[in-house]
Short mmCIF file of C-alpha atoms and ligand atoms in Angstrom, two decimals:
data_model
loop_
_atom_site.label_atom_id
_atom_site.label_comp_id
_atom_site.label_asym_id
_atom_site.label_seq_id
_atom_site.Cartn_x
_atom_site.Cartn_y
_atom_site.Cartn_z
CA UNK X 203 68.37 45.89 -74.92
CA UNK X 204 68.20 49.07 -72.85
CA UNK X 205 65.22 51.31 -72.33
CA UNK X 206 65.81 53.14 -75.54
CA UNK X 207 65.71 50.90 -78.56
CA UNK X 208 68.59 51.84 -80.84
CA UNK X 209 68.47 51.65 -84.66
CA UNK X 210 71.60 49.52 -84.77
CA UNK X 211 69.97 46.62 -82.51
CA UNK X 212 66.88 46.73 -84.46
CA UNK X 213 68.54 46.35 -87.80
CA UNK X 214 67.57 49.76 -89.05
CA UNK X 215 69.47 52.48 -90.73
CA UNK X 216 68.48 56.13 -90.94
CA UNK X 217 69.63 58.16 -94.02
CA UNK X 218 72.25 60.90 -93.11
CA UNK X 219 70.84 63.13 -95.85
CA UNK X 220 67.11 62.76 -95.98
CA UNK X 221 66.25 61.06 -92.74
CA UNK X 222 64.34 57.93 -94.32
CA UNK X 223 64.36 54.98 -92.11
CA UNK X 224 65.42 51.69 -93.85
CA UNK X 225 65.51 48.17 -92.40
CA UNK X 226 68.65 46.91 -93.46
CA UNK X 227 69.25 43.08 -92.30
CA UNK X 228 72.93 42.98 -92.99
CA UNK X 229 74.99 42.60 -89.94
CA UNK X 230 77.18 45.50 -90.76
CA UNK X 231 76.61 47.13 -94.17
CA UNK X 232 79.86 49.14 -93.89
CA UNK X 233 81.73 46.00 -94.51
CA UNK X 234 79.44 45.11 -97.38
CA UNK X 235 81.15 44.98 -100.87
CA UNK X 236 78.49 47.29 -102.38
CA UNK X 237 77.57 50.23 -100.59
CA UNK X 238 73.95 50.39 -99.50
CA UNK X 239 72.17 53.39 -101.13
CA UNK X 240 69.23 55.26 -99.72
CA UNK X 241 66.17 54.28 -101.91
CA UNK X 242 64.75 57.90 -101.54
CA UNK X 243 67.80 60.13 -102.12
CA UNK X 244 70.49 57.91 -103.36
CA UNK X 245 72.97 58.61 -100.65
CA UNK X 246 75.15 55.98 -99.32
CA UNK X 247 73.82 54.60 -96.03
CA UNK X 248 75.99 54.18 -92.96
CA UNK X 249 75.35 53.09 -89.52
CA UNK X 250 77.89 55.53 -88.46
CA UNK X 251 79.69 58.19 -90.25
CA UNK X 252 82.53 56.39 -91.98
CA UNK X 253 85.87 56.76 -90.54
CA UNK X 254 84.61 59.43 -88.01
CA UNK X 255 87.35 59.21 -85.41
CA UNK X 256 90.13 59.30 -87.81
CA UNK X 257 88.71 62.23 -89.81
CA UNK X 258 87.70 64.07 -87.01
CA UNK X 259 91.19 63.71 -85.53
CA UNK X 260 92.82 64.78 -88.64
CA UNK X 261 90.71 67.79 -89.22
CA UNK X 262 91.04 68.86 -85.68
CA UNK X 263 94.74 68.57 -85.63
CA UNK X 264 95.10 70.42 -88.83
CA UNK X 265 92.87 73.22 -87.65
CA UNK X 266 94.58 73.50 -84.25
CA UNK X 267 98.21 73.76 -86.32
CA UNK X 268 96.62 76.58 -88.36
CA UNK X 269 95.22 78.31 -85.52
CA UNK X 270 98.80 78.94 -84.08
CA UNK X 271 99.81 81.27 -87.01
CA UNK X 272 96.31 82.72 -87.19
CA UNK X 273 96.96 84.09 -83.47
CA UNK X 274 100.71 84.67 -83.70
CA UNK X 275 100.63 86.38 -87.18
CA UNK X 276 99.16 89.71 -87.69
CA UNK X 277 95.88 89.54 -89.48
CA UNK X 278 95.52 93.20 -90.60
CA UNK X 279 97.91 96.28 -91.32
CA UNK X 280 96.66 100.01 -90.89
CA UNK X 281 98.92 102.41 -92.62
CA UNK X 282 98.54 106.12 -92.41
CA UNK X 283 100.97 109.06 -93.21
CA UNK X 284 103.14 108.57 -90.21
CA UNK X 285 102.36 105.27 -88.62
CA UNK X 286 102.14 101.58 -89.71
CA UNK X 287 100.46 99.25 -87.32
CA UNK X 288 100.04 95.56 -87.59
CA UNK X 289 96.99 94.05 -85.81
CA UNK X 290 96.60 90.47 -84.52
CA UNK X 291 93.33 89.05 -83.42
CA UNK X 292 94.13 89.71 -79.64
CA UNK X 293 95.44 93.43 -80.31
CA UNK X 294 92.22 94.15 -82.38
CA UNK X 295 90.17 93.01 -79.24
CA UNK X 296 92.21 94.94 -77.07
CA UNK X 297 91.69 98.07 -79.22
CA UNK X 298 87.99 97.60 -79.27
CA UNK X 299 87.98 97.38 -75.35
CA UNK X 300 90.35 100.39 -74.86
CA UNK X 301 88.73 102.65 -77.32
CA UNK X 302 85.40 102.43 -75.56
CA UNK X 303 83.46 99.46 -77.14
CA UNK X 304 83.87 96.75 -74.42
CA UNK X 305 80.64 94.92 -75.51
CA UNK X 306 81.76 94.52 -79.13
CA UNK X 307 85.12 93.54 -77.78
CA UNK X 308 83.59 90.79 -75.77
CA UNK X 309 81.71 89.60 -78.90
CA UNK X 310 84.83 89.42 -80.97
CA UNK X 311 86.78 87.87 -78.32
CA UNK X 312 84.08 85.19 -77.93
CA UNK X 313 83.87 84.55 -81.53
CA UNK X 314 87.54 84.42 -82.40
CA UNK X 315 89.31 83.11 -79.27
CA UNK X 316 86.67 81.40 -77.18
CA UNK X 317 84.51 79.56 -79.86
CA UNK X 318 87.81 78.05 -81.65
CA UNK X 319 89.13 77.02 -78.11
CA UNK X 320 85.84 75.55 -77.13
CA UNK X 321 85.92 73.54 -80.26
CA UNK X 322 89.34 72.19 -79.78
CA UNK X 323 88.69 71.14 -76.28
CA UNK X 324 85.11 69.76 -76.76
CA UNK X 325 85.87 67.99 -79.84
CA UNK X 326 89.03 66.57 -78.07
CA UNK X 327 87.03 65.63 -75.09
CA UNK X 328 84.31 63.95 -77.11
CA UNK X 329 86.87 62.06 -79.39
CA UNK X 330 88.83 60.72 -76.23
CA UNK X 331 85.87 59.78 -74.20
CA UNK X 332 83.93 58.31 -76.94
CA UNK X 333 86.87 56.08 -78.13
CA UNK X 334 87.23 54.78 -74.46
CA UNK X 335 83.48 54.04 -74.59
CA UNK X 336 82.86 55.99 -71.61
CA UNK X 337 79.44 56.31 -69.99
CA UNK X 338 80.37 59.67 -68.36
CA UNK X 339 77.88 62.51 -68.52
CA UNK X 340 76.48 61.30 -71.85
CA UNK X 341 73.49 63.57 -72.15
CA UNK X 342 75.72 66.56 -71.28
CA UNK X 343 78.41 65.57 -73.89
CA UNK X 344 75.51 65.28 -76.59
CA UNK X 345 74.51 68.76 -75.52
CA UNK X 346 78.05 69.92 -75.81
CA UNK X 347 78.33 68.63 -79.39
CA UNK X 348 75.34 70.28 -80.43
CA UNK X 349 76.33 73.59 -79.05
CA UNK X 350 79.56 73.18 -81.00
CA UNK X 351 77.84 72.58 -84.15
CA UNK X 352 75.59 75.30 -83.71
CA UNK X 353 78.00 78.30 -82.92
CA UNK X 354 81.00 77.14 -84.90
CA UNK X 355 80.60 79.26 -88.22
CA UNK X 356 80.25 82.56 -85.93
CA UNK X 357 84.12 82.60 -85.94
CA UNK X 358 84.28 83.95 -89.22
CA UNK X 359 83.39 87.00 -87.73
CA UNK X 360 86.98 88.49 -87.64
CA UNK X 361 87.65 87.34 -91.12
CA UNK X 362 84.71 89.43 -92.47
CA UNK X 363 85.65 92.31 -90.39
CA UNK X 364 89.13 92.34 -91.87
CA UNK X 365 87.70 92.05 -95.24
CA UNK X 366 85.32 94.87 -95.06
CA UNK X 367 87.75 97.35 -93.46
CA UNK X 368 90.16 96.46 -96.25
CA UNK X 369 87.52 97.39 -98.80
CA UNK X 370 86.36 100.50 -96.87
CA UNK X 371 89.71 102.26 -95.90
CA UNK X 372 91.17 103.10 -99.38
CA UNK X 373 92.42 106.68 -98.83
CA UNK X 374 95.70 106.10 -100.64
CA UNK X 375 98.67 107.65 -98.59
CA UNK X 376 96.44 109.07 -95.83
CA UNK X 377 94.99 105.74 -94.70
CA UNK X 378 95.03 102.14 -95.84
CA UNK X 379 94.07 98.88 -94.55
CA UNK X 380 95.69 95.53 -95.96
CA UNK X 381 94.98 91.95 -94.97
CA UNK X 382 97.98 90.18 -93.71
CA UNK X 383 98.46 86.40 -93.56
CA UNK X 384 96.97 85.76 -90.09
CA UNK X 385 93.63 86.19 -91.47
CA UNK X 386 94.02 83.53 -94.01
CA UNK X 387 95.25 80.93 -91.55
CA UNK X 388 92.34 82.03 -89.43
CA UNK X 389 89.79 81.63 -92.07
CA UNK X 390 91.05 78.18 -92.88
CA UNK X 391 90.88 77.29 -89.30
CA UNK X 392 87.28 77.97 -89.09
CA UNK X 393 86.47 75.93 -92.18
CA UNK X 394 88.46 72.90 -90.79
CA UNK X 395 86.94 73.02 -87.33
CA UNK X 396 83.56 73.19 -88.95
CA UNK X 397 84.34 70.06 -91.10
CA UNK X 398 85.70 68.30 -88.00
CA UNK X 399 82.66 68.74 -86.13
CA UNK X 400 80.74 67.55 -89.23
CA UNK X 401 82.54 64.40 -89.58
CA UNK X 402 82.45 63.58 -85.74
CA UNK X 403 79.32 61.19 -85.26
CA UNK X 404 77.38 62.12 -82.01
CA UNK X 405 76.09 58.51 -81.89
CA UNK X 406 79.50 57.24 -80.99
CA UNK X 407 78.90 59.03 -77.54
CA UNK X 408 76.22 56.45 -76.94
CA UNK X 409 77.85 53.60 -78.15
CA UNK X 410 79.36 50.87 -75.90
CA UNK X 411 76.49 51.65 -73.59
CA UNK X 412 75.82 47.97 -72.56
CA UNK X 413 79.01 48.02 -70.60
CA UNK X 414 78.09 50.33 -68.01
CA UNK X 415 74.29 50.69 -67.94
CA UNK T 415 58.56 46.50 -83.33
CA UNK T 416 59.08 43.87 -86.17
CA UNK T 417 55.70 44.67 -87.49
CA UNK T 418 56.04 48.55 -87.67
CA UNK T 419 56.76 49.64 -91.15
CA UNK T 420 60.16 51.60 -91.26
CA UNK T 421 58.31 54.71 -92.71
CA UNK T 422 56.37 55.06 -89.47
CA UNK T 423 59.62 55.18 -87.61
CA UNK T 424 62.02 58.04 -86.67
CA UNK T 425 65.52 57.71 -85.57
CA UNK T 426 67.39 60.22 -83.60
CA UNK T 427 70.38 61.45 -85.58
CA UNK T 428 72.19 62.22 -82.53
CA UNK T 429 72.10 58.93 -80.40
CA UNK T 430 70.52 56.35 -82.77
CA UNK T 431 67.22 56.01 -80.75
CA UNK T 432 64.31 54.53 -82.64
CA UNK T 433 60.97 56.39 -82.28
CA UNK T 434 57.39 55.81 -83.76
CA UNK T 435 56.49 58.95 -85.32
CA UNK T 436 53.69 60.85 -83.48
CA UNK T 437 51.57 63.35 -85.39
CA UNK T 438 52.65 66.76 -84.27
CA UNK T 439 50.43 69.64 -83.40
CA UNK T 440 50.91 73.24 -84.59
CA UNK T 441 54.11 74.45 -83.01
CA UNK T 442 55.06 71.33 -81.30
CA UNK T 443 58.68 70.09 -80.91
CA UNK T 444 59.34 66.41 -80.44
CA UNK T 445 62.58 65.89 -78.56
CA UNK T 446 64.56 62.67 -78.10
CA UNK T 447 64.09 61.30 -74.59
CA UNK T 448 67.61 60.00 -74.57
CA UNK T 449 69.76 63.00 -75.57
CA UNK T 450 67.20 65.58 -75.77
CA UNK T 451 67.98 66.63 -79.44
CA UNK T 452 65.15 67.76 -81.65
CA UNK T 453 63.74 64.81 -83.50
CA UNK T 454 60.99 66.78 -85.53
CA UNK T 455 59.70 70.24 -85.34
CA UNK T 456 56.20 71.40 -86.63
CA UNK T 457 56.35 74.96 -87.60
CA UNK T 458 53.32 76.89 -88.73
CA UNK T 459 54.35 77.92 -91.96
CA UNK T 460 52.65 76.90 -95.03
CA UNK T 461 54.22 76.15 -98.30
CA UNK T 462 52.58 79.43 -99.79
CA UNK T 463 54.25 81.35 -96.72
CA UNK T 464 57.45 79.65 -97.09
CA UNK T 465 57.53 80.42 -100.81
CA UNK T 466 56.72 83.98 -99.94
CA UNK T 467 59.44 84.37 -97.42
CA UNK T 468 62.14 82.82 -100.05
CA UNK T 469 60.85 85.28 -102.62
CA UNK T 470 61.17 88.23 -100.36
CA UNK T 471 64.55 87.05 -99.03
CA UNK T 472 65.69 86.79 -102.91
CA UNK T 473 64.66 90.48 -103.52
CA UNK T 474 66.22 91.86 -100.21
CA UNK T 475 69.40 89.70 -101.21
CA UNK T 476 69.68 91.35 -104.52
CA UNK T 477 69.66 94.74 -102.75
CA UNK T 478 71.97 93.70 -100.26
CA UNK T 479 74.52 92.90 -102.98
CA UNK T 480 73.93 95.91 -105.22
CA UNK T 481 73.79 98.59 -102.57
CA UNK T 482 76.71 99.78 -100.77
CA UNK T 483 77.03 98.76 -97.15
CA UNK T 484 78.85 101.60 -95.51
CA UNK T 485 80.57 104.71 -96.73
CA UNK T 486 83.45 106.25 -94.92
CA UNK T 487 84.70 109.81 -95.07
CA UNK T 488 88.09 111.29 -94.43
CA UNK T 489 88.74 114.93 -95.14
CA UNK T 490 86.01 115.00 -97.57
CA UNK T 491 87.14 111.96 -99.43
CA UNK T 492 84.38 109.28 -99.57
CA UNK T 493 85.10 105.52 -99.84
CA UNK T 494 82.20 103.12 -99.75
CA UNK T 495 82.05 99.33 -100.01
CA UNK T 496 79.69 96.61 -101.46
CA UNK T 497 79.94 92.81 -100.90
CA UNK T 498 81.56 92.33 -104.28
CA UNK T 499 83.87 95.18 -103.86
CA UNK T 500 84.85 93.65 -100.73
CA UNK T 501 85.46 90.25 -102.45
CA UNK T 502 87.38 91.75 -105.25
CA UNK T 503 89.63 93.85 -103.02
CA UNK T 504 90.50 90.68 -100.97
CA UNK T 505 91.52 88.82 -103.97
CA UNK T 506 93.76 91.81 -105.32
CA UNK T 507 95.39 91.98 -101.90
CA UNK T 508 96.84 88.55 -101.78
CA UNK T 509 94.05 86.98 -99.65
CA UNK T 510 92.44 84.84 -102.52
CA UNK T 511 91.46 82.39 -99.71
CA UNK T 512 89.39 84.85 -97.92
CA UNK T 513 87.92 86.02 -101.21
CA UNK T 514 86.79 82.63 -102.06
CA UNK T 515 85.39 81.86 -98.78
CA UNK T 516 83.42 85.23 -98.67
CA UNK T 517 82.16 84.79 -102.34
CA UNK T 518 81.02 81.24 -101.35
CA UNK T 519 79.41 81.68 -97.91
CA UNK T 520 77.94 85.15 -98.62
CA UNK T 521 77.11 85.19 -102.23
CA UNK T 522 77.01 81.82 -104.03
CA UNK T 523 75.85 79.45 -101.35
CA UNK T 524 73.14 81.64 -100.07
CA UNK T 525 71.84 82.41 -103.74
CA UNK T 526 71.92 78.65 -104.62
CA UNK T 527 70.15 77.94 -101.37
CA UNK T 528 67.35 80.43 -102.23
CA UNK T 529 66.84 79.33 -105.90
CA UNK T 530 66.78 75.76 -105.03
CA UNK T 531 64.15 76.33 -102.07
CA UNK T 532 62.15 78.64 -104.41
CA UNK T 533 62.11 76.17 -107.29
CA UNK T 534 61.18 73.32 -104.99
CA UNK T 535 58.43 75.25 -103.13
CA UNK T 536 57.05 76.79 -106.34
CA UNK T 537 56.14 73.10 -107.42
CA UNK T 538 55.42 72.09 -103.81
CA UNK T 539 52.66 74.59 -104.03
CA UNK T 540 51.10 72.89 -106.80
CA UNK T 541 51.49 69.63 -104.98
CA UNK T 542 54.07 68.27 -107.41
CA UNK T 543 57.65 67.36 -107.07
CA UNK T 544 59.90 69.70 -109.03
CA UNK T 545 62.09 68.45 -111.74
CA UNK T 546 65.46 67.64 -110.27
CA UNK T 547 63.77 67.32 -106.81
CA UNK T 548 66.32 64.66 -105.41
CA UNK T 549 69.58 66.14 -106.53
CA UNK T 550 68.40 69.50 -105.34
CA UNK T 551 67.25 68.20 -101.70
CA UNK T 552 70.68 66.47 -101.33
CA UNK T 553 72.43 69.65 -102.53
CA UNK T 554 70.46 71.62 -99.78
CA UNK T 555 71.41 69.18 -97.17
CA UNK T 556 75.00 69.90 -97.76
CA UNK T 557 74.58 73.65 -98.26
CA UNK T 558 73.05 74.11 -94.95
CA UNK T 559 76.03 74.90 -92.88
CA UNK T 560 77.95 77.14 -95.26
CA UNK T 561 75.63 80.31 -95.57
CA UNK T 562 77.01 83.09 -93.43
CA UNK T 563 75.11 86.12 -94.20
CA UNK T 564 74.13 86.62 -90.45
CA UNK T 565 77.61 86.56 -89.27
CA UNK T 566 78.53 89.13 -92.13
CA UNK T 567 76.03 91.42 -90.56
CA UNK T 568 77.54 91.20 -87.16
CA UNK T 569 80.97 91.60 -88.94
CA UNK T 570 79.71 94.73 -90.41
CA UNK T 571 78.77 96.18 -87.27
CA UNK T 572 82.20 95.63 -85.68
CA UNK T 573 83.79 97.18 -88.79
CA UNK T 574 81.71 100.30 -88.35
CA UNK T 575 82.51 100.57 -84.61
CA UNK T 576 86.25 100.16 -85.61
CA UNK T 577 86.05 102.55 -88.50
CA UNK T 578 84.30 105.17 -86.23
CA UNK T 579 87.35 105.71 -84.18
CA UNK T 580 89.10 107.35 -87.32
CA UNK T 581 86.49 108.18 -89.99
CA UNK T 582 83.05 109.51 -90.60
CA UNK T 583 80.94 106.48 -90.87
CA UNK T 584 77.71 106.64 -92.93
CA UNK T 585 75.44 103.42 -92.95
CA UNK T 586 74.16 102.74 -96.44
CA UNK T 587 70.88 101.14 -97.55
CA UNK T 588 72.93 97.86 -98.18
CA UNK T 589 73.30 97.18 -94.39
CA UNK T 590 69.63 97.70 -93.81
CA UNK T 591 68.79 95.04 -96.50
CA UNK T 592 71.31 92.76 -94.86
CA UNK T 593 69.52 93.40 -91.35
CA UNK T 594 66.18 92.36 -93.11
CA UNK T 595 67.82 89.55 -94.70
CA UNK T 596 69.14 88.32 -91.17
CA UNK T 597 65.50 88.39 -89.83
CA UNK T 598 64.22 86.43 -92.88
CA UNK T 599 66.95 83.94 -92.29
CA UNK T 600 66.18 83.58 -88.42
CA UNK T 601 62.41 83.13 -89.33
CA UNK T 602 63.40 80.29 -91.68
CA UNK T 603 66.03 78.85 -89.26
CA UNK T 604 63.19 76.70 -87.57
CA UNK T 605 61.99 75.21 -90.71
CA UNK T 606 63.05 71.38 -91.21
CA UNK T 607 63.55 71.23 -94.99
CA UNK T 608 63.14 67.27 -94.75
CA UNK T 609 59.58 67.79 -94.75
CA UNK T 610 59.61 68.49 -98.29
CA UNK T 611 60.19 64.86 -98.83
CA UNK T 612 56.81 63.99 -97.52
CA UNK T 613 55.06 66.78 -98.63
CA UNK T 614 55.10 65.72 -102.26
CA UNK T 615 54.34 62.35 -103.29
CA UNK T 616 57.09 60.33 -105.03
CA UNK T 617 56.51 59.85 -108.97
CA UNK T 618 56.87 56.18 -109.41
CA UNK T 619 58.42 55.58 -113.00
ZN1 LIG D 1137 68.17 59.50 -98.07
ZN1 LIG D 1138 68.69 61.10 -79.35
#
């Protein structure tokens, strides 16, 4: 046993939902015919989140596929008397930058481009390294996962901006803002990346530790 | 370890390391020695203070939703938006997905979260478990990541700056209510709701 006693080695399970510690003497409750339920909150007990790799990969790939149209397609149309302008996420950032709000441009760029890309790269790295049972930079990878979980939902920023501008800019022929399909793809991307990071089990980072300790 | 009852143990959710629970002093944070994740947090808020915060948040939330957030002016014409106005416009403009996302993350989930918390804390204050305690605690656990009012506030700020380029922009009371709500959410962010499980004794039927 390594310096840190692990629940799986001691025959203990922590409830994902309420945190209660239960001693389960079964070798692997995930294989048991009847699912073990938490005596306190009734949730199903698992040593690891079920099908973590498969679910996370599927959600991450789906999110990435939707992220492409989210960036390529325009997210918003601004129409005035003599001019129709379709904005993508990037052109919105550029507009903020050029028209004199570089600080907000950086915030929007971070929320809409950096955070989703960071999620794809981080979760991809976490999945690959954990599946290989790699012992490389474990504490840093654990930290990276917590960062991804913490900042993930801020990507919804641009979706709310488009929604608010659509509701506000209602001046008929003079000036009008309409949402375009890109914003729908983007909203779905954010939801899928959030689901992906939730279905990844960070304990997998530490599994297979005995091989290289 | 074999003799320690499981209730006296704590498992790090991030790496599966087992700890014996240590009593925490005021403001202490217990971190996992293996992966540095937060294990347990002792915040100074009593049940009464938490309940007061939740009730305040509910009042502010109602105001944030009723009052317009921003008003734009163009050649004397005015156009304002409330949260529900925004949701309805998105629905009408073929962006139903966005309308549903906004209605959930900005209205229904925050409202449900505050109502459940208020209910649980009201009974917790009397040292009792509220009717429906267990399913409500489970619901709160799953709701946790899906409330996004604070993101909306930042979004409103960005929208104001963008609109300012072409229109006269007037900030309305709704935006201030949202700002206060964000502040309350931040105060509450450090509260580990799981402590409610231990706060109130289980009724053995
Ligand atoms: Zn439980
Ligand atoms: Zn840990």
